[in-house]
Coordinates of C-alpha atoms in Angstrom, one line a residue:
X418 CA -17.7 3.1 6.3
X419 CA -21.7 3.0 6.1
X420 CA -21.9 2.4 10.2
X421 CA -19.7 5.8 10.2
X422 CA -22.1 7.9 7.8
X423 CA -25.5 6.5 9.8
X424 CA -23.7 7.0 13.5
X425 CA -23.4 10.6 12.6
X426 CA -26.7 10.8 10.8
X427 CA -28.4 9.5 13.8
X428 CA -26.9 12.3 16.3
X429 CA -28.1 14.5 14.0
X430 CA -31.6 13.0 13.7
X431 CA -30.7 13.0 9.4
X432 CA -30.1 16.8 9.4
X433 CA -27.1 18.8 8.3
X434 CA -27.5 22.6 8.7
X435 CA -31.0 22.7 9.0
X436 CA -31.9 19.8 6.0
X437 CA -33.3 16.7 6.0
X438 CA -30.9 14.7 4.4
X439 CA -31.4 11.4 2.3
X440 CA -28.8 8.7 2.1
X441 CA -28.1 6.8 -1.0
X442 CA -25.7 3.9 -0.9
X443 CA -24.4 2.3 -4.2
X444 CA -22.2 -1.0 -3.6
X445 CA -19.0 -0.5 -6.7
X446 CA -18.5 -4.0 -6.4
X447 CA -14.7 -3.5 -6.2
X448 CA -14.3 -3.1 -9.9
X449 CA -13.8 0.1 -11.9
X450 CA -16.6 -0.3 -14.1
X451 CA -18.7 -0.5 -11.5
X452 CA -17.8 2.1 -9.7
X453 CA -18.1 4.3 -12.9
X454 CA -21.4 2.9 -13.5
X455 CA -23.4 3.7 -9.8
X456 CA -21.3 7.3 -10.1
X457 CA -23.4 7.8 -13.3
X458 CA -26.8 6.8 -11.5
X459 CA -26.1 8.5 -8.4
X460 CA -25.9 11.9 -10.7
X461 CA -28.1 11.9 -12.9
X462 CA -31.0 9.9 -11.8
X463 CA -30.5 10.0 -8.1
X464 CA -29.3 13.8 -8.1
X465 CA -27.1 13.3 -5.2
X466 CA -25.4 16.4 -3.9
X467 CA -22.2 15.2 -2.4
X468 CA -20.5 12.1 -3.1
X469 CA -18.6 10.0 -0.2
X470 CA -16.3 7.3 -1.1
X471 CA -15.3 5.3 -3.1
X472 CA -12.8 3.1 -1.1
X473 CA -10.3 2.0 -3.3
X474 CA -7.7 4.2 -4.9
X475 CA -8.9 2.2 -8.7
X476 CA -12.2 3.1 -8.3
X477 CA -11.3 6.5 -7.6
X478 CA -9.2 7.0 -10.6
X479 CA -11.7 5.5 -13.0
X480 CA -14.5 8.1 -11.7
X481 CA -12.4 11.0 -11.3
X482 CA -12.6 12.4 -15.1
X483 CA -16.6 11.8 -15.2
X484 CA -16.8 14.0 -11.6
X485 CA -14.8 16.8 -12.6
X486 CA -16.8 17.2 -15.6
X487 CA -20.2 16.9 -13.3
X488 CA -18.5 19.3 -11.1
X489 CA -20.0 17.1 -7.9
X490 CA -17.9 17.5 -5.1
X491 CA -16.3 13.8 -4.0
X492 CA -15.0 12.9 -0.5
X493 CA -13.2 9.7 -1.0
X494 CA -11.2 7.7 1.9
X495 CA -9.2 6.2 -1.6
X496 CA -5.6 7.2 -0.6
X497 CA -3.8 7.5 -3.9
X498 CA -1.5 10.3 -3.9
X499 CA -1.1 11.7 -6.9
X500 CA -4.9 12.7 -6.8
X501 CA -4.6 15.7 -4.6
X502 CA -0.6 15.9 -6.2
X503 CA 0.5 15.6 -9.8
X504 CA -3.4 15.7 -10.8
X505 CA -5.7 17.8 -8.8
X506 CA -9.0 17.5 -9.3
X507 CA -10.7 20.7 -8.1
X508 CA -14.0 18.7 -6.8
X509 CA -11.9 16.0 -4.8
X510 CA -11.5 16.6 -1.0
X511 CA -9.7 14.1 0.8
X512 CA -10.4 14.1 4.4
X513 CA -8.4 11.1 5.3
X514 CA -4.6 10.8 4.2
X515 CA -2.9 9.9 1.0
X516 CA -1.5 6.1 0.9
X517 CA 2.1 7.7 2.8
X518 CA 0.8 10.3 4.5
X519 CA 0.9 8.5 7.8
X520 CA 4.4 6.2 6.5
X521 CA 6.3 9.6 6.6
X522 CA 5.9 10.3 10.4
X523 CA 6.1 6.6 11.4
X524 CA 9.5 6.4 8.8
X525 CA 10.9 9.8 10.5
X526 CA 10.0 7.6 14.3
X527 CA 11.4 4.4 13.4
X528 CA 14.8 6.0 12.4
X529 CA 15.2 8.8 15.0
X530 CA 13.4 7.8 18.2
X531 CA 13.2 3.4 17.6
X532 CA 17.0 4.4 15.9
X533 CA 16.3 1.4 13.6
X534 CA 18.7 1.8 10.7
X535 CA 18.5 -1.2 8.5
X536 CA 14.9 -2.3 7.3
X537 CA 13.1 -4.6 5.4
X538 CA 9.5 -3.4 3.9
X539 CA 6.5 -6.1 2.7
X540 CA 3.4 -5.0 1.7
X541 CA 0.6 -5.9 -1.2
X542 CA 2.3 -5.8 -4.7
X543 CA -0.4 -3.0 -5.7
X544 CA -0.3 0.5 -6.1
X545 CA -1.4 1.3 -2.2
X546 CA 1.5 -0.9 -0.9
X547 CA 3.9 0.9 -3.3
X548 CA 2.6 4.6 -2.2
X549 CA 2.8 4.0 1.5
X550 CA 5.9 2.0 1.3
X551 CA 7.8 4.6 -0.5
X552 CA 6.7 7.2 1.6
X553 CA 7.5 4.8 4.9
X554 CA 11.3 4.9 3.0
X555 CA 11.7 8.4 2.3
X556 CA 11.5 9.6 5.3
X557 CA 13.2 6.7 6.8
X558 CA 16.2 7.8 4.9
X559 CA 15.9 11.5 5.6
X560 CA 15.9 10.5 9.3
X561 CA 19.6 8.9 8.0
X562 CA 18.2 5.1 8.0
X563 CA 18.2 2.8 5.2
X564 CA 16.0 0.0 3.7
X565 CA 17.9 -3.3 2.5
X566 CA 15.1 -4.8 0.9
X567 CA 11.4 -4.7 -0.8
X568 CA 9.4 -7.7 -0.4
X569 CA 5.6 -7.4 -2.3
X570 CA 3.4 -10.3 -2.3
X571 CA 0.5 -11.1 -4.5
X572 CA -2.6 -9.4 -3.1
X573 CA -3.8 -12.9 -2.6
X574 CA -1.0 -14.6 -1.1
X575 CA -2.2 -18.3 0.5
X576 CA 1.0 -18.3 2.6
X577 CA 3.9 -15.3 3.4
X578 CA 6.0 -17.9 4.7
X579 CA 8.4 -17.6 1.4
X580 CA 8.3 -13.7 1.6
X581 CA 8.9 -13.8 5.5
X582 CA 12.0 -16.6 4.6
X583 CA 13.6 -13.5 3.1
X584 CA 13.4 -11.3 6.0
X585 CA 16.8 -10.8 7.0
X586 CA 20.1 -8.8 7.0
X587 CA 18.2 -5.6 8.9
X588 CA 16.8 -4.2 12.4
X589 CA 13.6 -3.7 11.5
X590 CA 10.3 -4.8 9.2
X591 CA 7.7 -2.0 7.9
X592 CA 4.4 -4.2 6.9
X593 CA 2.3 -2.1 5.2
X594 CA -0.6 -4.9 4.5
X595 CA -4.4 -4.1 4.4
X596 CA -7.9 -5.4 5.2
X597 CA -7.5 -9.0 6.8
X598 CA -4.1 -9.4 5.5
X599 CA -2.1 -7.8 8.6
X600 CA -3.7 -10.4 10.5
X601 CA -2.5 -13.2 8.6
X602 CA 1.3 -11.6 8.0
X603 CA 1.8 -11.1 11.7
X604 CA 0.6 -14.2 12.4
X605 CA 2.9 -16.1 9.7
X606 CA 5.7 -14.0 11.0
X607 CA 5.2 -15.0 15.0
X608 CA 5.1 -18.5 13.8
X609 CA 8.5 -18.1 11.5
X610 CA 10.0 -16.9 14.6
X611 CA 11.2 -13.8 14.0
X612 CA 12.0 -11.3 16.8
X613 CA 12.8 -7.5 14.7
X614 CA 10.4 -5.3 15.6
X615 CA 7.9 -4.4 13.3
X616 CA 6.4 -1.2 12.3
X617 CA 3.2 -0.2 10.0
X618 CA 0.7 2.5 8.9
X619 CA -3.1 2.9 9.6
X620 CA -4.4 0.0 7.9
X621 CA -1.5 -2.7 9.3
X622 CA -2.5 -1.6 12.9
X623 CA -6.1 -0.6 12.4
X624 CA -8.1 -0.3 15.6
X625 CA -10.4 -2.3 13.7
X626 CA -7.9 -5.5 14.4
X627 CA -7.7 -5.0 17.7
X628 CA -10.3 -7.7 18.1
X629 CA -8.9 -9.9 16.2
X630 CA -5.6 -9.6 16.6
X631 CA -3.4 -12.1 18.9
X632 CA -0.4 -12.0 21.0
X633 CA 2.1 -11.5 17.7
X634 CA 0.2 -7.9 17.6
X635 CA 1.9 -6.9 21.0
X636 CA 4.9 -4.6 20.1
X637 CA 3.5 -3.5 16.4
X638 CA 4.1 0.0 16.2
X639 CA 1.3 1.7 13.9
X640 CA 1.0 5.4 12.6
X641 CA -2.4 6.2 12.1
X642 CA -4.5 9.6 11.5
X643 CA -7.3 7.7 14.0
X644 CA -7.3 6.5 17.3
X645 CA -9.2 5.4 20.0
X646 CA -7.6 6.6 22.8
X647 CA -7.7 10.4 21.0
X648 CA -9.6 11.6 24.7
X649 CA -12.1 13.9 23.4
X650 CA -15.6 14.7 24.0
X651 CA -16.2 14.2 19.9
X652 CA -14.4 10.9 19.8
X653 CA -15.8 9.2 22.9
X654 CA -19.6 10.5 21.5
X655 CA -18.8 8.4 18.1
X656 CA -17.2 5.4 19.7
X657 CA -20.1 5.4 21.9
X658 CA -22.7 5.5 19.1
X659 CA -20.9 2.8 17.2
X660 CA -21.0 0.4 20.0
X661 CA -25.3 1.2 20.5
X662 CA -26.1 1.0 17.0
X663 CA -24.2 -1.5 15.3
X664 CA -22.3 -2.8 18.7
X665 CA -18.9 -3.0 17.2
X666 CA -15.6 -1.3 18.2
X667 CA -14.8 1.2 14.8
X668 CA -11.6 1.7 13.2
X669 CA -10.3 4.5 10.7
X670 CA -12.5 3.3 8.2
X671 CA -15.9 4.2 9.9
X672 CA -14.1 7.5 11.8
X673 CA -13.0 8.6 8.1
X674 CA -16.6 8.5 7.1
X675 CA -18.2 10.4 10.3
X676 CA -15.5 12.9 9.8
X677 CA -16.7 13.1 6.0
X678 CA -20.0 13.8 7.6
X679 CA -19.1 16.6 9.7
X680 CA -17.1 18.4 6.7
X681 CA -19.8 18.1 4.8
X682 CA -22.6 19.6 7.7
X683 CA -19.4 22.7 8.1
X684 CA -19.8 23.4 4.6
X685 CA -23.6 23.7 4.3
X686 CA -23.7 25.5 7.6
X687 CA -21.2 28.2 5.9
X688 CA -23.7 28.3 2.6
X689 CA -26.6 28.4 4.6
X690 CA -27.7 24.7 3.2
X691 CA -27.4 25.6 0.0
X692 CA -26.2 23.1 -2.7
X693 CA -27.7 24.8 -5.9
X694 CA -24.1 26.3 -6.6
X695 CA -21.7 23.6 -6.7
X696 CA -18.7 26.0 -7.5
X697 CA -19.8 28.1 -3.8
X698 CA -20.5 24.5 -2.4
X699 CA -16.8 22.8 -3.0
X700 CA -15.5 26.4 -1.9
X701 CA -17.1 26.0 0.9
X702 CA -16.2 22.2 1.8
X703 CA -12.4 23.3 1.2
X704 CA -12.7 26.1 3.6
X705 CA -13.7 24.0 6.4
X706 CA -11.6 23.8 9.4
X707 CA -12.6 21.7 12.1
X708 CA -11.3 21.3 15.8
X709 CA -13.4 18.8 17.6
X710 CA -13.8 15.8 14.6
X711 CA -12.4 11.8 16.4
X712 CA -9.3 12.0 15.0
X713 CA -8.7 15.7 16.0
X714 CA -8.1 19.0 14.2
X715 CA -9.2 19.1 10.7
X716 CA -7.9 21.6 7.3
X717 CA -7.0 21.7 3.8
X718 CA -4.3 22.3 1.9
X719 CA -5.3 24.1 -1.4
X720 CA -5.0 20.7 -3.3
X721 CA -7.7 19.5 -1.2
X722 CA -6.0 17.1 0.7
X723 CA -6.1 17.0 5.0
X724 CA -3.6 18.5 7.3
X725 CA -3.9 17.1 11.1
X726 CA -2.2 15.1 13.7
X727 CA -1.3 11.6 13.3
X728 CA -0.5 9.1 15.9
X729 CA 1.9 7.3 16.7
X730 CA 0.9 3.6 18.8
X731 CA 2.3 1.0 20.4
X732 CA 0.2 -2.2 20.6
X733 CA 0.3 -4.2 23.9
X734 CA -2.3 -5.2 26.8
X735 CA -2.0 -2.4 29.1
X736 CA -4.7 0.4 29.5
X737 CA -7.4 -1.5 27.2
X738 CA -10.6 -0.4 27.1
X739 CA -14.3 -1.1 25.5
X740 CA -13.7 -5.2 26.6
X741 CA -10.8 -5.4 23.8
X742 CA -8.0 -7.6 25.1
X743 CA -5.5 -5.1 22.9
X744 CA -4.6 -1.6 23.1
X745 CA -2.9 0.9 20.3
X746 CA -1.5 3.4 22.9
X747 CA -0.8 6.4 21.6
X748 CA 3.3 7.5 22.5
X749 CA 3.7 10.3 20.1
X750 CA 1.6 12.4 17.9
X751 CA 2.8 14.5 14.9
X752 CA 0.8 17.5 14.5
X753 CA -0.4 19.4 11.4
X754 CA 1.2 16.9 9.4
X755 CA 0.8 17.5 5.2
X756 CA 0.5 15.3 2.7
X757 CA 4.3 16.7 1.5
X758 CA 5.4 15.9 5.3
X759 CA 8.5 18.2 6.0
X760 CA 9.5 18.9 2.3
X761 CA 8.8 22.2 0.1
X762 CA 6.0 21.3 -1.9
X763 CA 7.5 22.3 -5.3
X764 CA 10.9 19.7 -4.1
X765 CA 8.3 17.2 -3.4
X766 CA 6.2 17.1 -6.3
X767 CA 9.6 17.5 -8.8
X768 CA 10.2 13.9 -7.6
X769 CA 8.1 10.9 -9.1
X770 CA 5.1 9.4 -7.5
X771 CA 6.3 6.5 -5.0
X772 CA 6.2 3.4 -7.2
X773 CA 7.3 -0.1 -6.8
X774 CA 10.5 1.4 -8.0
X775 CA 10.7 4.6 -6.5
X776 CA 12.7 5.6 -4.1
X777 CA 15.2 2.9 -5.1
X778 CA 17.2 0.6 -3.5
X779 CA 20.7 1.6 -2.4
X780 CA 23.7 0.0 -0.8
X781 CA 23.6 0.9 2.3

């Protein structure tokens, strides 16, 4: 996420709009108090302007009370829903995608183009996995599939061998693991010798992986909001600048942040760099609409969250590029897709939040 803020500050030789710009990083270390803690230093005895981050969706919640009340506009890649949902915060803007915004398009594929109809979903027994999982069923269900099962694993889990043992009775598997872990799950499930195909958002099939995936990655099908192979001018300039400075290939992750960067530069640019209003300032950040960010068209809905294209991929060896031995190919891409996907808002936010729970299970 840092490499993504300093590869666009270094295009820019540390300028948005016109002003030198000064880059403080605070390390949450994971935990909610910390994160509460460096949000308090970084406003009132490091004055920061704009906020980017945090990362996960608990450090999120534990901050956002304290930044509403500082009125200090936050751009966070933490994915919980109900924060641009059920409880807005007017200072939030999420430039990413909530934890099921890309598991509705990939649920609405795997039932009416893969014509899957019976699947079993795994992911971290936490709130992300519950959020994207639900999502990744509702719309598998609208598209008239069903899921037989719910499998959620400690977020430390030594060995999915028990979890994948249960695997069965369907067409189908939606992962929806994170960080290291979709390595180790598709790994597990090569070696348990299973053969459904398996489907998975942005952090399951990460770009990020590619490296270090193996031959059980050929086949995943991922949804993601980010892509390599998006073919513009703005996306090959930041994979380019990734590999010079820190000479790795980037994932979502460190394109979420450069996009956060280029919001950010839009909204000064329409304030003429000034940040001495913070009302005129967030106004301005939600106004932004962008064309030419890495992942592709950029706007807000007036919660603050993102509506843009996300893509659909198919992992295999053909058409690599930047020396990786894997490929996400893109084979479909859902445009201006919202946070609500294809429901009325006010029918979508009348249901609960996706939970462990929610949807439920039913016979199918």
């Amino acid at each position: 996420m840092e490499q993504g803020v300093l590869t666009f500050l270094k295009e820019t030789d540390n300028t948005m709009a016109g002003r030198k710009v000064e880059l403080v990083t605070a390390d949450t270390g994971g935990a909610p108090a910390g994160a509460k803690t460096k949000i308090q230093e970084l406003i009132e005895r490091d004055k920061v302007d704009v906020i980017l981050g945090p990362l996960a969706a608990f450090e999120l919640l534990a901050i956002t009370d304290y930044v509403r009340d500082q009125k200090t506009p936050l751009l966070s890649l933490a994915a919980a829903d109900d924060l641009s949902q059920r409880r807005p915060n007017p200072y939030f803007l999420r430039a990413s995608a909530t934890s099921s915004q890309a598991m509705h398009p990939m649920g609405h594929y795997a039932a009416t183009e893969l014509k899957l109809t019976r699947m079993v979903t795994i992911a971290e027994d936490l709130a992300f996995g519950y959020e994207e999982l639900g999502g990744f069923q509702a719309a598998f269900e609208q598209g008239g599939g069903c899921v037989v099962n719910k499998l959620w694993p400690p977020l430390v889990t030594p060995d999915y061998t028990p979890y994948i043992a249960q695997i069965s009775g369907c067409d189908g598997v939606c992962q929806g693991f994170a960080g290291s872990n979709p390595l180790r799950f598709m790994k597990a499930y090569a070696d348990a010798g299973l053969k459904y195909p398996v489907v998975t958002g942005w952090t399951g099939g990460d770009d990020a992986l590619l490296r270090s995936f193996g031959d059980e990655a050929i086949g995943l099908i991922s949804c993601s909001a980010y892509s390599l192979e998006v073919d513009t001018e703005r996306n090959h300039r930041f994979i380019d600048g990734m590999q010079k400075n820190f000479s790795v290939i980037p994932g979502f992750y460190a394109a979420g942040l450069y996009i956060n960067c280029q919001v950010v530069e839009a909204a000064l640019q329409a304030t003429g760099g000034d940040v001495s209003d913070k009302e005129k300032l967030i106004a301005a950040l939600r106004a932004v609409n962008l064309t030419d960010t890495p992942r592709g068209p950029v706007k807000f809905d007036h919660l603050g969250n993102v509506v843009g294209n996300f893509y659909v991929r198919r992992c295999g060896r053909e058409d690599a590029k930047y020396g990786l031995r894997l490929w996400n190919k893109i084979i479909k891409t859902y445009e201006n897709v919202s946070q609500f996907w294809t429901w009325p808002e006010q029918e979508f936010l009348a249901h609960p939040v996706y939970s462990r729970d929610y949807p439920p299970l039913r016979k199918c």
